[in-house]
PDB file of C-alpha atoms in Angstrom:
ATOM      1  CA  GLN A 554     146.039 -31.624 -58.980  1.00  0.00           C
ATOM      2  CA  ALA A 555     146.467 -35.077 -60.551  1.00  0.00           C
ATOM      3  CA  GLN A 556     144.201 -34.703 -64.443  1.00  0.00           C
ATOM      4  CA  LEU A 557     143.319 -35.566 -67.825  1.00  0.00           C
ATOM      5  CA  VAL A 558     141.714 -32.455 -69.801  1.00  0.00           C
ATOM      6  CA  GLU A 559     139.795 -34.370 -73.408  1.00  0.00           C
ATOM      7  CA  SER A 560     139.194 -31.518 -76.673  1.00  0.00           C
ATOM      8  CA  GLY A 561     138.972 -31.098 -80.512  1.00  0.00           C
ATOM      9  CA  GLY A 562     135.835 -32.033 -79.565  1.00  0.00           C
ATOM     10  CA  GLY A 563     132.176 -30.792 -82.220  1.00  0.00           C
ATOM     11  CA  VAL A 564     129.745 -31.412 -84.630  1.00  0.00           C
ATOM     12  CA  VAL A 565     130.898 -32.733 -88.256  1.00  0.00           C
ATOM     13  CA  GLN A 566     129.443 -33.981 -90.657  1.00  0.00           C
ATOM     14  CA  THR A 567     129.163 -37.972 -92.624  1.00  0.00           C
ATOM     15  CA  GLY A 568     132.248 -38.425 -93.946  1.00  0.00           C
ATOM     16  CA  GLY A 569     133.839 -36.141 -91.712  1.00  0.00           C
ATOM     17  CA  SER A 570     137.414 -36.156 -89.205  1.00  0.00           C
ATOM     18  CA  LEU A 571     138.544 -35.048 -86.012  1.00  0.00           C
ATOM     19  CA  ARG A 572     141.351 -34.873 -83.956  1.00  0.00           C
ATOM     20  CA  LEU A 573     140.563 -34.793 -80.501  1.00  0.00           C
ATOM     21  CA  SER A 574     143.169 -34.173 -77.767  1.00  0.00           C
ATOM     22  CA  CYS A 575     143.915 -35.418 -73.660  1.00  0.00           C
ATOM     23  CA  THR A 576     146.720 -33.291 -71.547  1.00  0.00           C
ATOM     24  CA  ALA A 577     147.746 -35.237 -69.207  1.00  0.00           C
ATOM     25  CA  SER A 578     148.809 -33.574 -65.332  1.00  0.00           C
ATOM     26  CA  ILE A 579     149.349 -37.528 -63.525  1.00  0.00           C
ATOM     27  CA  GLN A 580     152.219 -38.737 -62.426  1.00  0.00           C
ATOM     28  CA  ASN A 581     154.219 -40.964 -64.177  1.00  0.00           C
ATOM     29  CA  PHE A 582     152.308 -40.106 -67.850  1.00  0.00           C
ATOM     30  CA  ASN A 583     155.812 -41.786 -69.078  1.00  0.00           C
ATOM     31  CA  SER A 584     154.906 -45.059 -67.890  1.00  0.00           C
ATOM     32  CA  ARG A 585     150.713 -44.854 -68.561  1.00  0.00           C
ATOM     33  CA  ALA A 586     149.249 -46.735 -71.020  1.00  0.00           C
ATOM     34  CA  MET A 587     146.649 -43.753 -72.097  1.00  0.00           C
ATOM     35  CA  ALA A 588     142.584 -44.925 -73.853  1.00  0.00           C
ATOM     36  CA  TRP A 589     140.606 -43.686 -75.378  1.00  0.00           C
ATOM     37  CA  PHE A 590     136.418 -44.514 -74.177  1.00  0.00           C
ATOM     38  CA  ARG A 591     133.730 -43.555 -75.493  1.00  0.00           C
ATOM     39  CA  GLN A 592     129.946 -43.387 -74.539  1.00  0.00           C
ATOM     40  CA  ALA A 593     127.010 -43.035 -76.184  1.00  0.00           C
ATOM     41  CA  PRO A 594     123.195 -42.247 -74.562  1.00  0.00           C
ATOM     42  CA  GLY A 595     122.001 -45.095 -73.230  1.00  0.00           C
ATOM     43  CA  LYS A 596     124.331 -47.179 -74.509  1.00  0.00           C
ATOM     44  CA  GLU A 597     127.961 -48.658 -71.407  1.00  0.00           C
ATOM     45  CA  ARG A 598     131.081 -46.613 -72.000  1.00  0.00           C
ATOM     46  CA  GLU A 599     133.272 -48.132 -74.788  1.00  0.00           C
ATOM     47  CA  PHE A 600     137.007 -49.397 -75.475  1.00  0.00           C
ATOM     48  CA  VAL A 601     137.971 -47.609 -78.254  1.00  0.00           C
ATOM     49  CA  ALA A 602     142.077 -47.171 -78.163  1.00  0.00           C
ATOM     50  CA  ALA A 603     145.059 -47.323 -76.870  1.00  0.00           C
ATOM     51  CA  ILE A 604     148.937 -47.407 -76.345  1.00  0.00           C
ATOM     52  CA  ASN A 605     151.495 -48.106 -74.726  1.00  0.00           C
ATOM     53  CA  SER A 606     153.146 -45.974 -72.928  1.00  0.00           C
ATOM     54  CA  ASN A 607     155.819 -45.720 -75.468  1.00  0.00           C
ATOM     55  CA  GLY A 608     154.301 -45.024 -78.348  1.00  0.00           C
ATOM     56  CA  VAL A 609     155.473 -47.513 -80.257  1.00  0.00           C
ATOM     57  CA  SER A 610     151.999 -50.733 -79.782  1.00  0.00           C
ATOM     58  CA  THR A 611     149.238 -50.034 -80.102  1.00  0.00           C
ATOM     59  CA  LEU A 612     144.849 -51.179 -80.102  1.00  0.00           C
ATOM     60  CA  TYR A 613     142.101 -50.647 -81.493  1.00  0.00           C
ATOM     61  CA  VAL A 614     138.187 -52.100 -81.353  1.00  0.00           C
ATOM     62  CA  ASP A 615     138.211 -54.323 -84.476  1.00  0.00           C
ATOM     63  CA  SER A 616     134.928 -51.813 -85.743  1.00  0.00           C
ATOM     64  CA  MET A 617     137.257 -48.916 -85.414  1.00  0.00           C
ATOM     65  CA  LYS A 618     140.521 -49.878 -87.501  1.00  0.00           C
ATOM     66  CA  GLY A 619     141.715 -48.085 -90.148  1.00  0.00           C
ATOM     67  CA  ARG A 620     139.007 -44.710 -89.040  1.00  0.00           C
ATOM     68  CA  PHE A 621     140.672 -44.289 -85.863  1.00  0.00           C
ATOM     69  CA  THR A 622     143.884 -43.367 -85.329  1.00  0.00           C
ATOM     70  CA  ILE A 623     145.462 -43.007 -81.382  1.00  0.00           C
ATOM     71  CA  SER A 624     148.956 -41.206 -81.429  1.00  0.00           C
ATOM     72  CA  ARG A 625     151.232 -39.656 -78.407  1.00  0.00           C
ATOM     73  CA  ASP A 626     153.450 -37.044 -77.461  1.00  0.00           C
ATOM     74  CA  ASN A 627     155.106 -37.880 -74.370  1.00  0.00           C
ATOM     75  CA  ALA A 628     156.952 -34.132 -73.944  1.00  0.00           C
ATOM     76  CA  LYS A 629     153.752 -32.737 -73.764  1.00  0.00           C
ATOM     77  CA  ASN A 630     152.383 -35.163 -72.082  1.00  0.00           C
ATOM     78  CA  THR A 631     149.357 -35.901 -74.749  1.00  0.00           C
ATOM     79  CA  VAL A 632     147.994 -38.358 -76.603  1.00  0.00           C
ATOM     80  CA  HIS A 633     145.207 -37.740 -79.411  1.00  0.00           C
ATOM     81  CA  LEU A 634     142.789 -39.831 -81.882  1.00  0.00           C
ATOM     82  CA  GLN A 635     142.842 -38.906 -85.327  1.00  0.00           C
ATOM     83  CA  MET A 636     138.540 -40.045 -86.291  1.00  0.00           C
ATOM     84  CA  ASN A 637     137.696 -40.365 -89.986  1.00  0.00           C
ATOM     85  CA  SER A 638     134.995 -41.348 -92.136  1.00  0.00           C
ATOM     86  CA  LEU A 639     133.211 -40.371 -88.802  1.00  0.00           C
ATOM     87  CA  VAL A 640     129.218 -41.857 -88.955  1.00  0.00           C
ATOM     88  CA  PRO A 641     126.388 -41.202 -86.987  1.00  0.00           C
ATOM     89  CA  GLU A 642     126.759 -43.765 -85.171  1.00  0.00           C
ATOM     90  CA  ASP A 643     129.927 -42.982 -84.019  1.00  0.00           C
ATOM     91  CA  THR A 644     128.314 -40.125 -81.935  1.00  0.00           C
ATOM     92  CA  ALA A 645     128.950 -39.595 -77.727  1.00  0.00           C
ATOM     93  CA  VAL A 646     131.589 -38.756 -75.445  1.00  0.00           C
ATOM     94  CA  TYR A 647     134.746 -39.257 -75.959  1.00  0.00           C
ATOM     95  CA  TYR A 648     136.885 -39.624 -72.827  1.00  0.00           C
ATOM     96  CA  CYS A 649     140.747 -40.309 -72.016  1.00  0.00           C
ATOM     97  CA  ALA A 650     142.006 -42.274 -69.873  1.00  0.00           C
ATOM     98  CA  ALA A 651     145.084 -43.144 -68.269  1.00  0.00           C
ATOM     99  CA  ASN A 652     146.248 -47.110 -67.794  1.00  0.00           C
ATOM    100  CA  LYS A 653     148.574 -48.397 -63.625  1.00  0.00           C
ATOM    101  CA  ARG A 654     150.777 -49.855 -66.443  1.00  0.00           C
ATOM    102  CA  PRO A 655     153.095 -49.145 -68.931  1.00  0.00           C
ATOM    103  CA  GLU A 656     150.569 -51.653 -71.451  1.00  0.00           C
ATOM    104  CA  PRO A 657     147.189 -51.194 -72.007  1.00  0.00           C
ATOM    105  CA  ARG A 658     146.493 -55.051 -71.475  1.00  0.00           C
ATOM    106  CA  GLY A 659     143.108 -54.591 -73.258  1.00  0.00           C
ATOM    107  CA  SER A 660     139.546 -53.024 -72.938  1.00  0.00           C
ATOM    108  CA  TRP A 661     138.386 -53.620 -69.401  1.00  0.00           C
ATOM    109  CA  HIS A 662     138.020 -49.838 -67.554  1.00  0.00           C
ATOM    110  CA  GLY A 663     138.734 -51.382 -63.943  1.00  0.00           C
ATOM    111  CA  ASP A 664     142.769 -50.755 -65.977  1.00  0.00           C
ATOM    112  CA  TYR A 665     142.464 -47.323 -66.132  1.00  0.00           C
ATOM    113  CA  ASP A 666     142.504 -44.148 -62.690  1.00  0.00           C
ATOM    114  CA  TYR A 667     143.017 -41.298 -64.238  1.00  0.00           C
ATOM    115  CA  TRP A 668     139.710 -40.243 -66.464  1.00  0.00           C
ATOM    116  CA  GLY A 669     139.010 -36.874 -67.612  1.00  0.00           C
ATOM    117  CA  GLN A 670     135.787 -35.034 -67.479  1.00  0.00           C
ATOM    118  CA  GLY A 671     135.684 -35.832 -71.355  1.00  0.00           C
ATOM    119  CA  THR A 672     134.376 -34.409 -75.007  1.00  0.00           C
ATOM    120  CA  GLN A 673     131.206 -34.634 -77.318  1.00  0.00           C
ATOM    121  CA  VAL A 674     131.445 -35.516 -81.016  1.00  0.00           C
ATOM    122  CA  THR A 675     127.938 -35.506 -82.433  1.00  0.00           C
ATOM    123  CA  VAL A 676     128.339 -36.787 -86.532  1.00  0.00           C
ATOM    124  CA  SER A 677     125.148 -35.581 -88.245  1.00  0.00           C
ATOM    125  CA  SER A 678     123.573 -37.374 -91.208  1.00  0.00           C
TER     126      SER A 678
END
């Protein structure tokens, strides 16, 4: 059964760090761009970061550049999101998503056809 499973969420204080992981059991993982999205309570799901199929190029929301780093290990079918200098506004459920194409064209969620169940990240002040 095709699926994406996130892990690594939790509660952290302001200024702390977390590393999220996503393990993929989907066809053609190595040919797909991967991304992280997040959704805070009462807000729409928003794009966080994406990485192309071979891990060479990445895409970030401007507000997260320098704090978040996306990476992937194609040998292990995993994607990671290293989050540093966390602030309460980063509190959200974080979702892993698989793109239909090898290159992420942008932040539109419609480009992604597989989604994980999400992992909760809570940043306390």
